Every structure is written in structure tokens, then in C-alpha cells.
PDB file of C-alpha atoms in Angstrom:
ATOM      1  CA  UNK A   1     149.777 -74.392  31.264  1.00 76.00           C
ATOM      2  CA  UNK A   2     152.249 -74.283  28.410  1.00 81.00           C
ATOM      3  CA  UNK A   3     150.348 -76.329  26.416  1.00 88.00           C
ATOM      4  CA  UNK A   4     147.026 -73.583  26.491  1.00 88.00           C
ATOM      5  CA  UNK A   5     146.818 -71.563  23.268  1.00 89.00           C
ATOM      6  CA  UNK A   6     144.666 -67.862  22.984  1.00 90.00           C
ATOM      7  CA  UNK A   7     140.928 -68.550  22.824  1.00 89.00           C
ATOM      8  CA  UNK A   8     141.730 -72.108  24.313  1.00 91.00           C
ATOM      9  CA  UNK A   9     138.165 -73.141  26.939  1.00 91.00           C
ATOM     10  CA  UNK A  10     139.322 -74.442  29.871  1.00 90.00           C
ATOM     11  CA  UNK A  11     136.660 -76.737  31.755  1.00 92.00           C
ATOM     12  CA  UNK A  12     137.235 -77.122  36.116  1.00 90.00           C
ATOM     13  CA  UNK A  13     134.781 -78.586  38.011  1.00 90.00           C
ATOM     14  CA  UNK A  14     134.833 -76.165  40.827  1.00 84.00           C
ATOM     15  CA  UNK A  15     136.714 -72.847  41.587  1.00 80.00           C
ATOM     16  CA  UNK A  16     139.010 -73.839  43.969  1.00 80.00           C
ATOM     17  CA  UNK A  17     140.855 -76.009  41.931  1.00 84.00           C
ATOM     18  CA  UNK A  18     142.896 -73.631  40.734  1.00 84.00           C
ATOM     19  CA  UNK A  19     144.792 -72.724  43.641  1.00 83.00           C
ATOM     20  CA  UNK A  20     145.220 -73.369  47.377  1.00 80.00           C
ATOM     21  CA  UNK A  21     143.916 -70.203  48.687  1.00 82.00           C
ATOM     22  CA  UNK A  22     142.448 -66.662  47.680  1.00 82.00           C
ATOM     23  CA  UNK A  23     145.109 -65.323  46.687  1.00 85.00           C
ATOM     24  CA  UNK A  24     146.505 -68.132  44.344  1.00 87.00           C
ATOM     25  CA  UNK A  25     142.821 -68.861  43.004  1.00 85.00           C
ATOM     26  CA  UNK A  26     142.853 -65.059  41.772  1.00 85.00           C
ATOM     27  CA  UNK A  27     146.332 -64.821  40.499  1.00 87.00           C
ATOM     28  CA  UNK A  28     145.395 -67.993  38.456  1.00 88.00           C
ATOM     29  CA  UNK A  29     142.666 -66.887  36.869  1.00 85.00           C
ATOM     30  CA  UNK A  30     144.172 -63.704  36.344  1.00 85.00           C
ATOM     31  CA  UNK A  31     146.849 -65.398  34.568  1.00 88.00           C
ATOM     32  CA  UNK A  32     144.555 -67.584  32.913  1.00 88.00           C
ATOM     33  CA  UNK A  33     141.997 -65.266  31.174  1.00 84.00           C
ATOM     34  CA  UNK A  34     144.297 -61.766  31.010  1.00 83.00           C
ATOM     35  CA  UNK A  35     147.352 -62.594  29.982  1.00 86.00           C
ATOM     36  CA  UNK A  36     147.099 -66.174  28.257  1.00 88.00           C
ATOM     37  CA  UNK A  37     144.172 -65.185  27.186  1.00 87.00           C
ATOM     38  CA  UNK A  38     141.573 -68.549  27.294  1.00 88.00           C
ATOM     39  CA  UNK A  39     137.790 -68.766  28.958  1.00 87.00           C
ATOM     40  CA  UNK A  40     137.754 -70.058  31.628  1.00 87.00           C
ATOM     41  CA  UNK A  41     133.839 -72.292  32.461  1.00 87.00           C
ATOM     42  CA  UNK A  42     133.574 -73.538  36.228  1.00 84.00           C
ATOM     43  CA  UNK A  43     131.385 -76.414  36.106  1.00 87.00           C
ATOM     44  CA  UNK A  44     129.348 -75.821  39.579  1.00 84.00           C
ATOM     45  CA  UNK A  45     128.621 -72.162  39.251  1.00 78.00           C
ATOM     46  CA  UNK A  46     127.286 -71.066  36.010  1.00 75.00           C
ATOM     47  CA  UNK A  47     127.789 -67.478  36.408  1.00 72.00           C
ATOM     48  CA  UNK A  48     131.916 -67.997  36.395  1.00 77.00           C
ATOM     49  CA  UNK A  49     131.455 -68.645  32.438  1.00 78.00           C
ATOM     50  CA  UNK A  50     134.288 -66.149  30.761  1.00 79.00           C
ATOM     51  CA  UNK A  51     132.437 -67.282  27.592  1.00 79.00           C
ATOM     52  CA  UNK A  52     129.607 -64.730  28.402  1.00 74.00           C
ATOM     53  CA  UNK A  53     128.940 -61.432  29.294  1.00 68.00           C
ATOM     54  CA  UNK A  54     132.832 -59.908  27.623  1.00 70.00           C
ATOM     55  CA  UNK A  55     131.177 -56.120  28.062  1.00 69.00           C
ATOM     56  CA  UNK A  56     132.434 -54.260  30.827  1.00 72.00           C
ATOM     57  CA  UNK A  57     129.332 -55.322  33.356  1.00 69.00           C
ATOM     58  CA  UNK A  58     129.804 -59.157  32.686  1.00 65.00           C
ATOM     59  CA  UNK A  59     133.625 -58.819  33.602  1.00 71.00           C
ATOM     60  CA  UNK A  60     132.529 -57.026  36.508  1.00 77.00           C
ATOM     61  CA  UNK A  61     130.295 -59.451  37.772  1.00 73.00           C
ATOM     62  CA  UNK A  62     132.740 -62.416  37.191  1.00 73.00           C
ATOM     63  CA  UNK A  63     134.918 -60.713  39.021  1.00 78.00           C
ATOM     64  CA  UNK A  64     132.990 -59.917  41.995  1.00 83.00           C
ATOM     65  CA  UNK A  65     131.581 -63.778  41.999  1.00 78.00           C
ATOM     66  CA  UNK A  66     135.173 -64.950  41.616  1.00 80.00           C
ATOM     67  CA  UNK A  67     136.251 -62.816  44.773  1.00 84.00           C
ATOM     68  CA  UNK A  68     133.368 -64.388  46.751  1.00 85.00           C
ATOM     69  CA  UNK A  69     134.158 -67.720  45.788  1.00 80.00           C
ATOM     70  CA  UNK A  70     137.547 -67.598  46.379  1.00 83.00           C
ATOM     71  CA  UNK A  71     137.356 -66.184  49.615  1.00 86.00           C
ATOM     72  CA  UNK A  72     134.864 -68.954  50.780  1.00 84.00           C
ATOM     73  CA  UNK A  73     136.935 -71.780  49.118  1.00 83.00           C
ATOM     74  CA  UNK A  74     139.765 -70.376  51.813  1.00 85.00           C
ATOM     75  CA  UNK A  75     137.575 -70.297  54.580  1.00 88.00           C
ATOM     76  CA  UNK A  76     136.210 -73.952  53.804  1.00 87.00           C
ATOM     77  CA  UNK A  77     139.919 -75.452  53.798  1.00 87.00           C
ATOM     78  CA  UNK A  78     140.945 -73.661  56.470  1.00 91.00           C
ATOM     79  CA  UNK A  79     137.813 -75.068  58.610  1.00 93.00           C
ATOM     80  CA  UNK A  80     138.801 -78.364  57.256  1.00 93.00           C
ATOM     81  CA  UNK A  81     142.224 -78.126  58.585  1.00 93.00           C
ATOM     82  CA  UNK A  82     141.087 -77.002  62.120  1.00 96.00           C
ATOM     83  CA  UNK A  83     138.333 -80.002  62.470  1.00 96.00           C
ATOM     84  CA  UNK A  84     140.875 -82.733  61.088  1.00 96.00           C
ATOM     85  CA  UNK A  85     143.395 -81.292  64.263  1.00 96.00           C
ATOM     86  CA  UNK A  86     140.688 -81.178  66.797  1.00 97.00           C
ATOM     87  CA  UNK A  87     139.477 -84.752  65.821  1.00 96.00           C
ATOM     88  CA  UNK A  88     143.155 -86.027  65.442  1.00 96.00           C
ATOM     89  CA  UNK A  89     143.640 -84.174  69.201  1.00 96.00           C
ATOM     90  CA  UNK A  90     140.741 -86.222  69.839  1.00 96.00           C
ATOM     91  CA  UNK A  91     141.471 -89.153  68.706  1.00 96.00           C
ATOM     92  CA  UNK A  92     145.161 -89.328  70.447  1.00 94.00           C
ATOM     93  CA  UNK A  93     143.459 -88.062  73.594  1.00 96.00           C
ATOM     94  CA  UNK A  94     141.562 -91.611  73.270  1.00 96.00           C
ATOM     95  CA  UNK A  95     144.722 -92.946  73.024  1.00 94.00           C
ATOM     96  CA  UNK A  96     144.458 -93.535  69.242  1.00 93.00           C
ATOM     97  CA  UNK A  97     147.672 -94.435  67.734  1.00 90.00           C
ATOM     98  CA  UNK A  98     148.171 -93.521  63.911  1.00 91.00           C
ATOM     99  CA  UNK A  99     150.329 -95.597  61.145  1.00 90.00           C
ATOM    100  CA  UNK A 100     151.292 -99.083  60.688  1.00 87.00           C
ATOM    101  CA  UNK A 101     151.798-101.149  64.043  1.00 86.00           C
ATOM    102  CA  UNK A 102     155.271-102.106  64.760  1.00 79.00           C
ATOM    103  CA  UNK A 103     156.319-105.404  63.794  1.00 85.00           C
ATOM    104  CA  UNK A 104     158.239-107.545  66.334  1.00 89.00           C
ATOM    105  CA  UNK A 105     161.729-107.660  65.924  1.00 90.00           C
ATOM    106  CA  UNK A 106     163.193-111.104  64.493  1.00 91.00           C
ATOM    107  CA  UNK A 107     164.395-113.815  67.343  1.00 90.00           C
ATOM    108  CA  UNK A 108     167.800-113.160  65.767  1.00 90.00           C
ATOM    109  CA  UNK A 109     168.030-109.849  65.781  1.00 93.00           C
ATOM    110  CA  UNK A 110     170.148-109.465  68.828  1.00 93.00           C
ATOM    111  CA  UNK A 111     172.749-111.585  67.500  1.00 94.00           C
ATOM    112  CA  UNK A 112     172.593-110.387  64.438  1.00 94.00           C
ATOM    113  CA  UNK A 113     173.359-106.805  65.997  1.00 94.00           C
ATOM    114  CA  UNK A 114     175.771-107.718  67.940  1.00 94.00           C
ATOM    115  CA  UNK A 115     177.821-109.504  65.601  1.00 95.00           C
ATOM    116  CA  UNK A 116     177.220-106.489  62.646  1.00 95.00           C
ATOM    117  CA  UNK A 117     178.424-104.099  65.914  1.00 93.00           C
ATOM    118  CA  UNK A 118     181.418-106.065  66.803  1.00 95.00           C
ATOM    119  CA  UNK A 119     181.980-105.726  62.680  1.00 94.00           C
ATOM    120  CA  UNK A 120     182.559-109.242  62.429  1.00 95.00           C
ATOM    121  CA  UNK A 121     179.657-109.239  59.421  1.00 96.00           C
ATOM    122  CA  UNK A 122     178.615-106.590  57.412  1.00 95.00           C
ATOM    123  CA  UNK A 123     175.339-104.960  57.716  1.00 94.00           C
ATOM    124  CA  UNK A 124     173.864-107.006  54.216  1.00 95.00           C
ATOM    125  CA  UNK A 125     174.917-109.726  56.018  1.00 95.00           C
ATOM    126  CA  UNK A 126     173.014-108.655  59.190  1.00 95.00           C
ATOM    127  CA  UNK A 127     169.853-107.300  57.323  1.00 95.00           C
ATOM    128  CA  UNK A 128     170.122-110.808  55.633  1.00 95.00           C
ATOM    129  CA  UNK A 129     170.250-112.874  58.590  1.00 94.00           C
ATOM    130  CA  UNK A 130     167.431-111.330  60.258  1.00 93.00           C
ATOM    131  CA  UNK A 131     165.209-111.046  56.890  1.00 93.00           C
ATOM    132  CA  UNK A 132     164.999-107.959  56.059  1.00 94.00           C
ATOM    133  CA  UNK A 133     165.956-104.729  54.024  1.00 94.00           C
ATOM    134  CA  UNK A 134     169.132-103.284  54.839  1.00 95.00           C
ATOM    135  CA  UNK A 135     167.907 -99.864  55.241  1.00 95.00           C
ATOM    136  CA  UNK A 136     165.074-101.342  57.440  1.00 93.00           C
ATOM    137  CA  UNK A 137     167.877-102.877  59.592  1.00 94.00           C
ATOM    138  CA  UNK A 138     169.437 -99.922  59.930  1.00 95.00           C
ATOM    139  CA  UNK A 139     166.715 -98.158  61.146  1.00 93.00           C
ATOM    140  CA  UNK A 140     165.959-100.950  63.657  1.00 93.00           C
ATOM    141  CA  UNK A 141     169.897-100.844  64.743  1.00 94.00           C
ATOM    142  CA  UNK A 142     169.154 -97.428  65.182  1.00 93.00           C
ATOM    143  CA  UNK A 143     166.520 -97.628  67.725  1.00 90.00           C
ATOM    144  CA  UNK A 144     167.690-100.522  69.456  1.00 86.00           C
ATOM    145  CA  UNK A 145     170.893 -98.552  69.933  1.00 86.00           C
ATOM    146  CA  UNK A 146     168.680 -95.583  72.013  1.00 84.00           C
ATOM    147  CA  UNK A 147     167.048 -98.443  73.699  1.00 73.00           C
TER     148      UNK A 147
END
């Protein structure tokens, strides 16, 4: 954005790229073509081309094409977000679990624990022992602690 100068052409593939919702796609382009002053040519609709049409009825019709857009670039991401939490719903319903499987905790873990517990070695010397990360033994420490 700071580096766009007056009468600049910026090229976006589709409308919605410039913001998350109708609002923010608006103020953007507002922004964009008022007050910094560039055109702005969307790629996948021909008639959002600030290039043409600068007359009072060409504006008008951007506009009104912009608002559209906008408004149905909203209502697509919002339907996006409600089908990817019904089939996530779904998919735990199923019994799906998500993220990386948990890996077995070393044979020497308990020991390990028990002796970085008892502070008889540090937790380095723990993590080291068991083969792993310090942070990642603490976080292991910490659930084996809540059972």
C-alpha cells in the first residue's frame, strides 16, 4: 500500500481479495481508487475495470457491481465457514480425531520424572535422558502430572 503511487493499475484476480468481508472489500477499494487515487482491474469480472467508463454513469455502475460482489463474496465465506463446522461436527461425531497422533512416551520417562521432580537433575538433564526437547518435556511433565 505505501509503495502505490497516483495513476498506479493495480491487477487482483478476484474481488474478494481485498478484504475479508463487505465492508472491508468496500472500504478498500474506496481507499484504493478515491483517495490514493490508482485503477483498480479485477481479473474475473470485466466490468470492475476503474480504467473505463470515469463519467459519472461508469462510476455508478462500478459501484453498484462492486456492492453486489462484495456482498456475495461475504455470503460465500460465510457458507464456507458453516459447511467446514457441520462436516468437522461430522466428522468428530464419527469419531474422527484431528492433529498429529500422540507419540508414546519414552520407557524412561518415569524415571526421568521422578528424578527431575525430586530435583535431583535438572529438567535439560531430564528432557535429555528421555530424548527430547526440553519444552516438549515439559509439556509431557505437565500432563503426566494431571494424570
Amino acid at each position: 500500500m505505501r509503495k502505490i503511487k497516483r495513476n498506479d493499475i493495480m491487477y487482483i484476480k478476484s474481488i474478494d481479495r481485498l478484504g475479508r468481508n463487505y465492508t472491508e472489500i468496500l472500504d478498500q477499494w474506496r481507499i484504493l481508487t478515491k483517495d490514493k487515487g490508482i485503477d483498480i482491474v479485477a481479473l474475473d469480472m470485466s466490468l470492475l475495470d476503474t480504467r473505463r467508463g470515469k463519467d459519472l454513469m461508469g462510476t455508478f455502475l462500478s459501484d453498484i457491481v462492486l456492492q453486489v460482489l462484495s456482498f456475495v463474496a461475504e455470503n460465500e465465506r460465510a457458507d464456507i465457514r458453516r459447511r467446514q463446522a457441520e462436516g468437522i461436527a461430522a466428522a468428530k461425531a464419527r469419531g474422527v480425531r484431528f492433529g498429529r497422533p500422540p507419540t508414546p512416551l519414552p520407557e524412561d520417562f518415569h524415571t526421568a520424572y521422578q528424578l527431575w521432580k525430586s530435583g535431583k537433575i535438572t529438567g535439560t538433564q531430564a528432557a535429555k535422558k528421555c530424548g527430547m526437547p526440553l519444552a516438549t518435556f515439559r509439556y509431557r511433565a505437565k500432563i503426566y502430572d494431571n494424570g
